[in-house]
Short mmCIF file of C-alpha atoms in Angstrom, two decimals:
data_model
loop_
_atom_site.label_atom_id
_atom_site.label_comp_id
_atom_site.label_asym_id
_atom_site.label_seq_id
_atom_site.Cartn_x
_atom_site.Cartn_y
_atom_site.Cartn_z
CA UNK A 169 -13.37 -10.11 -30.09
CA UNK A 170 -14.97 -13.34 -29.61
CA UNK A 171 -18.10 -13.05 -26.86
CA UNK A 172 -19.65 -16.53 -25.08
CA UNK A 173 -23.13 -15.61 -26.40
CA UNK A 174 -23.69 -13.33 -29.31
CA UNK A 175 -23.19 -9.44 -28.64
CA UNK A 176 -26.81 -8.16 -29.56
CA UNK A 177 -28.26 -10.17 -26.68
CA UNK A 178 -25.48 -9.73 -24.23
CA UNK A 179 -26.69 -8.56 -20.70
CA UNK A 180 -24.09 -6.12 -21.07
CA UNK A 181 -25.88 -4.42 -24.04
CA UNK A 182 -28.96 -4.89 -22.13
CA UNK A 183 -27.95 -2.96 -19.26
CA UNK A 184 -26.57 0.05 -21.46
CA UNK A 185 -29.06 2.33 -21.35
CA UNK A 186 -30.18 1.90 -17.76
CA UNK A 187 -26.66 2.51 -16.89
CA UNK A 188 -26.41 5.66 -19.13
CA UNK A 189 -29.13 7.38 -17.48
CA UNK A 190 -28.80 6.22 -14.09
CA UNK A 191 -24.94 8.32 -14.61
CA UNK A 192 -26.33 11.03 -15.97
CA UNK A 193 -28.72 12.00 -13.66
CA UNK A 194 -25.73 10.86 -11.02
CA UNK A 195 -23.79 13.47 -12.10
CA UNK A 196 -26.35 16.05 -13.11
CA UNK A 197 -27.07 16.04 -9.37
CA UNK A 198 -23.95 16.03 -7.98
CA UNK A 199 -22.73 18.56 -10.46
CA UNK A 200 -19.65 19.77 -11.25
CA UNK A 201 -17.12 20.79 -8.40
CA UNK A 202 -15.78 24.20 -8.29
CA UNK A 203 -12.60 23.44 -6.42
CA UNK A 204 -11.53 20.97 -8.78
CA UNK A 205 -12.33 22.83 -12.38
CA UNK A 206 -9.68 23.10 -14.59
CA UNK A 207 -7.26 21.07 -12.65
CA UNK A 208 -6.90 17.55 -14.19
CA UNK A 209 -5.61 15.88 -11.00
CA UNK A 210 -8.43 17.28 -9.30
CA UNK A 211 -11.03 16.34 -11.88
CA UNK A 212 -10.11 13.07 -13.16
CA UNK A 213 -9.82 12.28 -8.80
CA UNK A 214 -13.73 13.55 -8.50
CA UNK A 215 -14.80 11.35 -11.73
CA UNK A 216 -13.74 8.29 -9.08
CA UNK A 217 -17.33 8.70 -7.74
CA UNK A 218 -18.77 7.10 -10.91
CA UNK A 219 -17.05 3.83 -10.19
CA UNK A 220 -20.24 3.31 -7.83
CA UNK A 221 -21.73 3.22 -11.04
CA UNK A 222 -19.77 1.65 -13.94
CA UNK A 223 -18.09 -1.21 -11.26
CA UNK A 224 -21.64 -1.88 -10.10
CA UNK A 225 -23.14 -2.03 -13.83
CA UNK A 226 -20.01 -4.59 -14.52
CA UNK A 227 -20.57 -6.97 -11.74
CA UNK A 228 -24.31 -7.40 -12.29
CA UNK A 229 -23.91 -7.40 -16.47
CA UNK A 230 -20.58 -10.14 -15.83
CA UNK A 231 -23.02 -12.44 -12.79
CA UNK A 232 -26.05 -12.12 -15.36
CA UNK A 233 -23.45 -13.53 -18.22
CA UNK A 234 -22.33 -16.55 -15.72
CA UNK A 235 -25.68 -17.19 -14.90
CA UNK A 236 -26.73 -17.34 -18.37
CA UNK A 237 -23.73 -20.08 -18.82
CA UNK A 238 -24.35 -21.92 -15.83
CA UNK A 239 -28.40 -22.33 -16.87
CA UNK A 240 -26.96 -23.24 -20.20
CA UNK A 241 -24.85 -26.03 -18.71
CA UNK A 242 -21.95 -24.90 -21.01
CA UNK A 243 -19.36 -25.26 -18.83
CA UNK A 244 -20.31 -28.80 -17.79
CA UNK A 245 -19.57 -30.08 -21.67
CA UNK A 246 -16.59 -31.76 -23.01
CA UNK A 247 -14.06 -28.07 -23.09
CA UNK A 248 -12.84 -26.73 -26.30
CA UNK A 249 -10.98 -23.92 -24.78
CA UNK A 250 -9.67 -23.42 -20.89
CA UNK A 251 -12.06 -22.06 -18.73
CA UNK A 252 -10.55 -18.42 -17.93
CA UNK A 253 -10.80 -18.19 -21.42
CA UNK A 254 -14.76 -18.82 -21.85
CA UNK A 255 -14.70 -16.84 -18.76
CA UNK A 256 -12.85 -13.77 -20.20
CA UNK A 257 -15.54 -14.21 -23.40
CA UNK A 258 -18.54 -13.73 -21.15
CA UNK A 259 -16.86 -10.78 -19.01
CA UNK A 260 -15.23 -8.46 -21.58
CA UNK A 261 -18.70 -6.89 -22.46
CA UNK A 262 -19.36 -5.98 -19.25
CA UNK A 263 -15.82 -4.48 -18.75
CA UNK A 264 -16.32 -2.68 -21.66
CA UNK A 265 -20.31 -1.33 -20.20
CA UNK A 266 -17.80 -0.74 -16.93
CA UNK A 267 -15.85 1.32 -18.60
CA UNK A 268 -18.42 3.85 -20.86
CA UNK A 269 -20.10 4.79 -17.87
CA UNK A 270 -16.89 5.89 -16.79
CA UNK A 271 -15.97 7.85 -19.69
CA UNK A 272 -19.85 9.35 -19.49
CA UNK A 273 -18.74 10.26 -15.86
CA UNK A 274 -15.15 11.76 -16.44
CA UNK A 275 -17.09 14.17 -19.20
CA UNK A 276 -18.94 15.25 -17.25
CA UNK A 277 -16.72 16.03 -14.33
CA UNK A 278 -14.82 17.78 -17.17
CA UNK A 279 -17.22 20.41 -17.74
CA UNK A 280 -15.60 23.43 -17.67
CA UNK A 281 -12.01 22.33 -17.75
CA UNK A 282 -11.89 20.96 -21.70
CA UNK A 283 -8.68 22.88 -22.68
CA UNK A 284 -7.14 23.75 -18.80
CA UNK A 285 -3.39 22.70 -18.69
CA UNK A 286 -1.69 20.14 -16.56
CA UNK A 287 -1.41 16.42 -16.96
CA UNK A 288 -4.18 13.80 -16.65
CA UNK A 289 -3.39 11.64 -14.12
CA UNK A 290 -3.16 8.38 -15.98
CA UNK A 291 -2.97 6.42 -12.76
CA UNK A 292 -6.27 7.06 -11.60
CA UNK A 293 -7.49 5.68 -14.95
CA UNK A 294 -5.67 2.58 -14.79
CA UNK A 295 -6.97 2.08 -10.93
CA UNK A 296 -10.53 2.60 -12.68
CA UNK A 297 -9.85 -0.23 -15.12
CA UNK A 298 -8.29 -2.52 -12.63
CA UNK A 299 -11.52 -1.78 -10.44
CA UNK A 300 -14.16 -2.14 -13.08
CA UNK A 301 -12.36 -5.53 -14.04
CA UNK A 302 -12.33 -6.54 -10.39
CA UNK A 303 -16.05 -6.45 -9.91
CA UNK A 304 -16.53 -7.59 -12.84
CA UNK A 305 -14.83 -11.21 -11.74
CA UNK A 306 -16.36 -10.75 -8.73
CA UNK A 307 -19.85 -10.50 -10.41
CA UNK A 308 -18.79 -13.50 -13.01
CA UNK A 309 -17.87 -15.76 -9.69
CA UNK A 310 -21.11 -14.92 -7.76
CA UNK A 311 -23.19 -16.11 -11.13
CA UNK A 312 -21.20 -18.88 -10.98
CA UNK A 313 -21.93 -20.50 -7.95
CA UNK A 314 -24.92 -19.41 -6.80
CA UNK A 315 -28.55 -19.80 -7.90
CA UNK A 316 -29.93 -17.05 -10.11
CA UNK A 317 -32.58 -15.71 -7.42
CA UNK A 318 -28.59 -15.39 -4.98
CA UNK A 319 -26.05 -14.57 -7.16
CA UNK A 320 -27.85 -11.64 -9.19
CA UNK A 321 -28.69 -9.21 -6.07
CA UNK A 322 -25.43 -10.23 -3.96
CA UNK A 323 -23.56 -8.92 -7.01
CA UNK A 324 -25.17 -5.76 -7.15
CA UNK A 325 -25.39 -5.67 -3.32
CA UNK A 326 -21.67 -6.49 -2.47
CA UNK A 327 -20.27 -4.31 -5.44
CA UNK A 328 -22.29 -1.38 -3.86
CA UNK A 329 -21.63 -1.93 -0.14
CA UNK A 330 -17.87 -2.46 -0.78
CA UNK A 331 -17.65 0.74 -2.18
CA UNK A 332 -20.24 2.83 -0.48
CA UNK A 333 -19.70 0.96 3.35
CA UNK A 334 -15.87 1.33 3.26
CA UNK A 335 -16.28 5.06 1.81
CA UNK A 336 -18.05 6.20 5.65
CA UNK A 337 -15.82 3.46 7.94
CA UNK A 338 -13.32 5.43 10.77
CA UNK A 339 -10.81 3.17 9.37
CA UNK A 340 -8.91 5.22 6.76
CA UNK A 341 -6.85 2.96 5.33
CA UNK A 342 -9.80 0.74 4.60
CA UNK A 343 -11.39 3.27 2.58
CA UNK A 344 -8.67 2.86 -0.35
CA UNK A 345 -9.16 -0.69 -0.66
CA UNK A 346 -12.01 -0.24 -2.48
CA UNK A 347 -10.79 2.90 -4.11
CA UNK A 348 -13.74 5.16 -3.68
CA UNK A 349 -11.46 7.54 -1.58
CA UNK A 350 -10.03 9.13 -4.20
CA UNK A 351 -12.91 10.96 -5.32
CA UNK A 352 -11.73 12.88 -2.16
CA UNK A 353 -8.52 14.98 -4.06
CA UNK A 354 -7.84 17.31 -5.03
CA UNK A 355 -8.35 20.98 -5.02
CA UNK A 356 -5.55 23.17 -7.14
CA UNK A 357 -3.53 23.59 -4.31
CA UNK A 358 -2.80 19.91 -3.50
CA UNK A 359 -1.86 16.79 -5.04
CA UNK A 360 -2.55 13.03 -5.37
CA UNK A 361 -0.17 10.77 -3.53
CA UNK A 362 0.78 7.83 -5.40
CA UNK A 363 -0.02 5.28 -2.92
CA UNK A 364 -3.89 6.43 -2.91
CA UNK A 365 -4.40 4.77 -6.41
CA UNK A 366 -1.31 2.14 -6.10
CA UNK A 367 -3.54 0.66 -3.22
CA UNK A 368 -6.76 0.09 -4.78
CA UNK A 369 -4.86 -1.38 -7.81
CA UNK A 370 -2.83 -3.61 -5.84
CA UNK A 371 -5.67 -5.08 -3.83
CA UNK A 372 -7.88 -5.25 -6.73
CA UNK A 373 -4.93 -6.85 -8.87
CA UNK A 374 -5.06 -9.39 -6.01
CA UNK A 375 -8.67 -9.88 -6.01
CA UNK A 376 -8.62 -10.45 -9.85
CA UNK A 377 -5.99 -13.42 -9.49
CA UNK A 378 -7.86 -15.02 -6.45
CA UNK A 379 -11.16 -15.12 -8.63
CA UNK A 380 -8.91 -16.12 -11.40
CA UNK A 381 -7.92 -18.84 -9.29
CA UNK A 382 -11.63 -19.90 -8.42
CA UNK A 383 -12.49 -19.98 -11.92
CA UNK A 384 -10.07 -22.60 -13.02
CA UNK A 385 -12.12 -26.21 -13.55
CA UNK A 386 -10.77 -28.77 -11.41
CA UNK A 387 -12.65 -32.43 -11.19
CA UNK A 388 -11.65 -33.94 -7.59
CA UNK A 389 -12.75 -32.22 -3.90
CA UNK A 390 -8.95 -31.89 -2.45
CA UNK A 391 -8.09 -29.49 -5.63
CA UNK A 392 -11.50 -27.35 -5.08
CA UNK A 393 -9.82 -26.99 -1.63
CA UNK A 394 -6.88 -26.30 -2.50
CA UNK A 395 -7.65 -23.32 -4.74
CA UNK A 396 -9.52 -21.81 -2.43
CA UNK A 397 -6.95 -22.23 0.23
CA UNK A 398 -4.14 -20.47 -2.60
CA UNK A 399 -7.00 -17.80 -3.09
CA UNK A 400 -7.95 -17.08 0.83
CA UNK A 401 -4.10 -16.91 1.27
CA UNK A 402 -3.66 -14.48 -1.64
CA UNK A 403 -6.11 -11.98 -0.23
CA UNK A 404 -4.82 -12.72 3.46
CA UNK A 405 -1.03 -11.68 2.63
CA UNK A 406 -2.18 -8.71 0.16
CA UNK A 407 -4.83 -6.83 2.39
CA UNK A 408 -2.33 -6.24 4.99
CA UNK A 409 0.13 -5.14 2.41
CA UNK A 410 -2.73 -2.50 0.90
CA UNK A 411 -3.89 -0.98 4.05
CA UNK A 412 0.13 -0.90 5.35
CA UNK A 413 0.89 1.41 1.79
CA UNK A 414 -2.18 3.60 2.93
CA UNK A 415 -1.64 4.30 6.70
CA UNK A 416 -0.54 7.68 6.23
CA UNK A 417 -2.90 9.22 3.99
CA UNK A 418 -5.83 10.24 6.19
CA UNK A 419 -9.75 10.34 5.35
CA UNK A 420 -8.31 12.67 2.06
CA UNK A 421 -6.07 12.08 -0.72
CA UNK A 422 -4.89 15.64 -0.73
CA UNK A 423 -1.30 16.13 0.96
CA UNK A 424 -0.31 20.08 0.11
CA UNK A 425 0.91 20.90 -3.71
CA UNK A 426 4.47 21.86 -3.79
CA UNK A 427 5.65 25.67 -5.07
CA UNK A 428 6.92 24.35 -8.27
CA UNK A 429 4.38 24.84 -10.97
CA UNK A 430 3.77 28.57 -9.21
CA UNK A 431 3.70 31.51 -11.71
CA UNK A 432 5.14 34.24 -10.02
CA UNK A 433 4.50 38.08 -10.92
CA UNK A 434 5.68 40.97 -9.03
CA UNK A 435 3.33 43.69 -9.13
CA UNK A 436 3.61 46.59 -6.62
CA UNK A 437 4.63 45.95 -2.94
CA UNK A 438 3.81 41.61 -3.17
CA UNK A 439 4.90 39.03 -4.86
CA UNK A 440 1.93 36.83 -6.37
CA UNK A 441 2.52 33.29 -7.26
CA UNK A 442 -0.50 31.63 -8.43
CA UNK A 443 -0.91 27.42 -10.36
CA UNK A 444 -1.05 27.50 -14.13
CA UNK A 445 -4.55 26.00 -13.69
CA UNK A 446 -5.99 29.14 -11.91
CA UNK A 447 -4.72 31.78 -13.94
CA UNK A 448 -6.62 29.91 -17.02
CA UNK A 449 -9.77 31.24 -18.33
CA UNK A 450 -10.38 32.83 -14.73
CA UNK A 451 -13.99 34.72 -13.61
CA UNK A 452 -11.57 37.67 -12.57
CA UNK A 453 -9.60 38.40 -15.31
CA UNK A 454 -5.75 39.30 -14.40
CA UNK A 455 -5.90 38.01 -10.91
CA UNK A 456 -2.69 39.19 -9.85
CA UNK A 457 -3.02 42.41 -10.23
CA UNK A 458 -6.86 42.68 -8.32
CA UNK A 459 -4.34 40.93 -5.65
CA UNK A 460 -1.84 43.33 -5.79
CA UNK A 461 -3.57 46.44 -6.35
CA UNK A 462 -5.64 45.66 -2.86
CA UNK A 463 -2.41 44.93 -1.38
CA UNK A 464 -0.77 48.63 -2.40
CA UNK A 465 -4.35 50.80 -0.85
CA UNK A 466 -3.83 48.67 2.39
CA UNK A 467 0.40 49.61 2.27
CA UNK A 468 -0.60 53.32 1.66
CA UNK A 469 -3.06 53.05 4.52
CA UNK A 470 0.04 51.73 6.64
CA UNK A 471 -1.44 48.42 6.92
CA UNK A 472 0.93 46.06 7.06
CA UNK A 473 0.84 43.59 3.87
CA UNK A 474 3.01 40.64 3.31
CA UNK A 475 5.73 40.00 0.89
CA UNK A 476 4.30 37.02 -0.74
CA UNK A 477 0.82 35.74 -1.28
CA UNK A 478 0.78 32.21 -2.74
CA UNK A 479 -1.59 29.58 -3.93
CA UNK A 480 0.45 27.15 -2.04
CA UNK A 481 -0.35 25.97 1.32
CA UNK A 482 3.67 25.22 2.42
CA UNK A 483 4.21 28.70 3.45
CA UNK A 484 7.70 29.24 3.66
CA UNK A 485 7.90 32.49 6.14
CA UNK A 486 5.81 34.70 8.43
CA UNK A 487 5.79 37.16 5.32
CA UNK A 488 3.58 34.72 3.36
CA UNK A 489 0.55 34.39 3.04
CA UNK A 490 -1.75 31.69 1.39
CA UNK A 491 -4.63 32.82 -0.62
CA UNK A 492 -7.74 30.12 -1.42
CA UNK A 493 -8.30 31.13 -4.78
CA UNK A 494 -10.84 29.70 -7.40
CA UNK A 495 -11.41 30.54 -11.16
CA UNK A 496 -14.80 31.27 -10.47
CA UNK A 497 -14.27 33.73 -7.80
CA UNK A 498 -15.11 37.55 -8.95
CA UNK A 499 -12.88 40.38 -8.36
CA UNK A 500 -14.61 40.97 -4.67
CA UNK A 501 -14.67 37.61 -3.46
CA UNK A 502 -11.05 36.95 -4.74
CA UNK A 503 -9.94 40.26 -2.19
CA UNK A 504 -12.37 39.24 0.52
CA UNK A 505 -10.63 35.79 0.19
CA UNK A 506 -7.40 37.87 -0.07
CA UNK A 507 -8.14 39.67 3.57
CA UNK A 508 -9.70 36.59 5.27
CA UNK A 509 -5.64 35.33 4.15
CA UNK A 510 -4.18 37.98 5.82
CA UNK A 511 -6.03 37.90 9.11
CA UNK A 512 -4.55 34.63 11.07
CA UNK A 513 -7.05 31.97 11.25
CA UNK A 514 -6.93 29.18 14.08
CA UNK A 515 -7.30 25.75 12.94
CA UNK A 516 -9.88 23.51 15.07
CA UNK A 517 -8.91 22.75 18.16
CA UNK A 518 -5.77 24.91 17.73
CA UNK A 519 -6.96 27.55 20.59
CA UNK A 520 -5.07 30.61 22.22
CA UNK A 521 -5.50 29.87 26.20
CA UNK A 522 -7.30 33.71 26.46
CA UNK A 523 -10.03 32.67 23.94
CA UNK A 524 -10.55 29.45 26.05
CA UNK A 525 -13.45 29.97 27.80
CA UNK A 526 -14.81 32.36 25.52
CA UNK A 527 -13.89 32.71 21.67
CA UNK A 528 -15.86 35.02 20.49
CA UNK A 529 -14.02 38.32 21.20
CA UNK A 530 -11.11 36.69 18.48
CA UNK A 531 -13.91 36.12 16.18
CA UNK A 532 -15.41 39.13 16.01
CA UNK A 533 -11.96 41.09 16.27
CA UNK A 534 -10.79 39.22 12.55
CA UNK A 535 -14.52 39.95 11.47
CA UNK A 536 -14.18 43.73 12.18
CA UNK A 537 -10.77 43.45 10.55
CA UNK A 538 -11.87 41.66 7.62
CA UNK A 539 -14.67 44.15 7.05
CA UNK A 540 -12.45 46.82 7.26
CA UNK A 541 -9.41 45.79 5.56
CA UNK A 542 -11.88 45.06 2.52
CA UNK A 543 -13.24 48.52 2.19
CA UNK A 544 -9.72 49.97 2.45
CA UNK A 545 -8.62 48.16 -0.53
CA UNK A 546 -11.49 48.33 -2.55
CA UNK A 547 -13.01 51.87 -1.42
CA UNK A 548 -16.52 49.88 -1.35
CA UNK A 549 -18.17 51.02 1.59
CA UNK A 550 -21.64 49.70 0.78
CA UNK A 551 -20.01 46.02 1.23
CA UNK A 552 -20.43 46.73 5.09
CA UNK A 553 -24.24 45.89 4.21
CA UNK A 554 -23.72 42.26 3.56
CA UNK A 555 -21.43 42.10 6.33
CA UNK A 556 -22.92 40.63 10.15
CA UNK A 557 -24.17 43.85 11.36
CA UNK A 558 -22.21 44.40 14.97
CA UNK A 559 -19.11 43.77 12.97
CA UNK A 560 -20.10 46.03 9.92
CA UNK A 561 -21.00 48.67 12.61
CA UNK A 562 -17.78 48.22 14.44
CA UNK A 563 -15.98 48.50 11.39
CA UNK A 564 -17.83 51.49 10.41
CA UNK A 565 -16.55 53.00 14.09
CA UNK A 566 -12.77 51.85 12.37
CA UNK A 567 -12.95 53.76 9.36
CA UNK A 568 -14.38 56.83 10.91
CA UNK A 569 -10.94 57.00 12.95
CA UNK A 570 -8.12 59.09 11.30
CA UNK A 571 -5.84 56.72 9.32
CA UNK A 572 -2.78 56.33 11.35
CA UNK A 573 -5.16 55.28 14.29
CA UNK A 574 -7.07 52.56 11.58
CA UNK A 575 -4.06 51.00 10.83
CA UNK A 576 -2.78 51.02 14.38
CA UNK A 577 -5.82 48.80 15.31
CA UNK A 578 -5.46 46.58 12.34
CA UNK A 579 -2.16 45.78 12.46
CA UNK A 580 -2.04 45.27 16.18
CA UNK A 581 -5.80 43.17 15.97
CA UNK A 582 -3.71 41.24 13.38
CA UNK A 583 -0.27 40.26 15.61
CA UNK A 584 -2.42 39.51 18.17
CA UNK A 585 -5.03 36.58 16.17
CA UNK A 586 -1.02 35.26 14.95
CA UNK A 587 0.22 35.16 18.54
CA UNK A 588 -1.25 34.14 21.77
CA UNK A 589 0.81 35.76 23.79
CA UNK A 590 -0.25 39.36 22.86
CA UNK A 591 -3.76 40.64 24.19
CA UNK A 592 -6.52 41.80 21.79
CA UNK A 593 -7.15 45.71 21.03
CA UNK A 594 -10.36 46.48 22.08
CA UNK A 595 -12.53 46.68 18.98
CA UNK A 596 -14.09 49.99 18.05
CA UNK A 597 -17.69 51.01 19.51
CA UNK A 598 -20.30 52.66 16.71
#
């Protein structure tokens, strides 16, 4: 493909290297996130966090390109070819630099998950491209215009501060203009909602075709106005439009996964449904049954157990449960997780009226439960050790009781963290 300048000195190529390593050790800090692995929705989503890199790298390689034009006087001579086009010649390397630092970035989000099933969400890659080709016009159009000492930082500097500054405004729907946002999805159990990428593509599509419009060589004053009158107006009608598509999605990409890639298995007295992408190349091998064999010692204790423990967070009925569950969770964390399911958990701000003025009773009543539910299923008393230790002690007191009495306590401790209405057993003294 035909470049304005030949390849082997192209700022682009120039800027390679700095831009590998400065991505590298990026993501070698950052490292690789456990609630994602193995899910490609949930990957691909975290590798967005690179585009502070490879949509920064393409702005300043495409402004150092039109600078190098503009000190060459090039486009002032007699035009052998339109000016988009001499244009589209200087800013393909740097789309192409753009875009390896965001395949270096998606590897290595992808440790870990080479080989997990699911799709790739090829939306998030096209809202890369349309991002990395975005800056880079913007980038070309700073180099354009302004001197070299101007137009070199303020590419780097509004690249960066477009996507960092709108990342950490209260405005929400801001935040996916720039696109940054989705790095924010998505752990197993939810899913990307198509207007999270749609909106940074649209607004970025628009952003493209203003600087497109910019770009085009006009001779008299009234059509230099007038382009930047049809560009202002382009960017005027499609912001709105943008942040209208992402009202609704909140500070998070991440609206609850539905039931419908679950894997079910019935093993004992619960139903287990699980993703596809947990149950692959898991820490704790055969999760469902660890689940379900914890699930039948608390039953034979008489602890009440529910019918259903799911992966999903759209709990259909009181009798189900949803379990956080990670591949990298070992047998014990995956039933402490299991019992921390089991024993109601208030959201914040979602307080019973008794625990008003004082919460910490309801604490410590699901810690003592926790503590104790966990030994019942696993017979692993020594895990009291690691436990907080008023609530291992208290739970000591539990098991001591006689296990009709045990239960009793549980299961009432239990109804009454679910319901607000019911008043708290008093917890066991050592």
């Amino acid at each position: 493909m035909r470049t304005a300048f030949p390849l082997s000195s192209h700022p682009a190529l120039l800027l390679l290297i700095p831009g590998i390593v400065l991505t590298v050790l990026f993501g070698l800090s950052q490292g690789v996130r456990a609630d994602t692995s193995g899910y490609w929705v949930g990957v691909i989503s975290s590798a967005t966090a690179f585009t502070v890199f490879s949509c920064t790298f393409a702005a300043l390689g495409a402004a150092l390109s039109a600078n190098r034009l503009r000190r060459g006087q090039i486009t002032r001579l007699a035009p052998s070819r339109p000016p988009l086009a001499v244009a589209w010649a200087a800013l393909w390397p740097s789309i192409a630099l753009g875009s390896l630092l965001q395949v270096i970035g998606v590897v290595i989000a992808a440790t870990g998950s080479w080989g997990s099933p699911g799709r790739v969400p090829v939306e998030i890659i096209f809202a890369w491209m349309v991002m990395i080709f975005f800056h880079a016009t913007l980038g070309y159009w700073l180099g354009s215009v302004l001197p070299t000492f101007l137009g070199i930082p303020a590419a780097v500097l509004i690249s960066y501060v477009w996507l960092g500054f709108t990342w950490s405004v209260s405005f929400t729907p801001l935040r996916y203009l720039s696109g940054l946002a989705l790095s924010g999805c998505c752990a197993v159990y939810a899913e990307l909602p198509w207007q999270a990428p749609a909106t940074v593509v649209l607004f970025s599509a628009a952003g493209i075709a203003a600087f497109a419009i910019l770009l085009t060589k006009t001779e008299t004053r009234r059509s230099v106005f007038l382009r930047a009158a049809m560009a202002v107006s382009l960017i005027a009608i499609v912001a709105p439009a943008s942040l209208l598509l992402a009202r609704d999605l909140g500070p998070y990409p991440s609206p609850p996964r539905t039931g419908e890639d679950l894997v079910c298995t019935e093993e004992g007295v619960s139903e287990v449904c699980l993703y596809p992408e947990q149950l692959w190349n898991p820490a704790t091998q055969n999760a469902p049954v660890v689940i379900a064999t914890a699930l039948d010692r608390l039953d034979v204790e008489g602890v009440a157990v529910p019918h259903r423990v799911t992966a999903s967070l759209l709990t259909e009925s009181e009798s189900t449960v949803s379990l956080v569950y990670r591949r990298d969770f070992d047998a014990a964390t995956t039933v402490n997780s299991l019992m921390t399911s089991i024993t109601p958990q208030r959201q914040e701000g979602d307080i019973c009226p008794r625990d008003d003025i004082d919460p910490t009773p309801a604490l410590f009543a699901s810690d003592v439960a926790v503590a104790a539910m966990f030994v019942l299923a696993t017979g692993d008393a020594d895990s009291l050790d690691a436990r907080e230790p008023e609530a291992a002690a208290a739970a000591a007191a539990l098991l001591d009781e006689e296990g009709g009495s045990r239960a009793a306590w549980i299961n009432d401790t239990v109804r009454a963290l679910g319901d607000c209405d019911l008043p708290l057993p008093p917890v066991p003294a050592p």
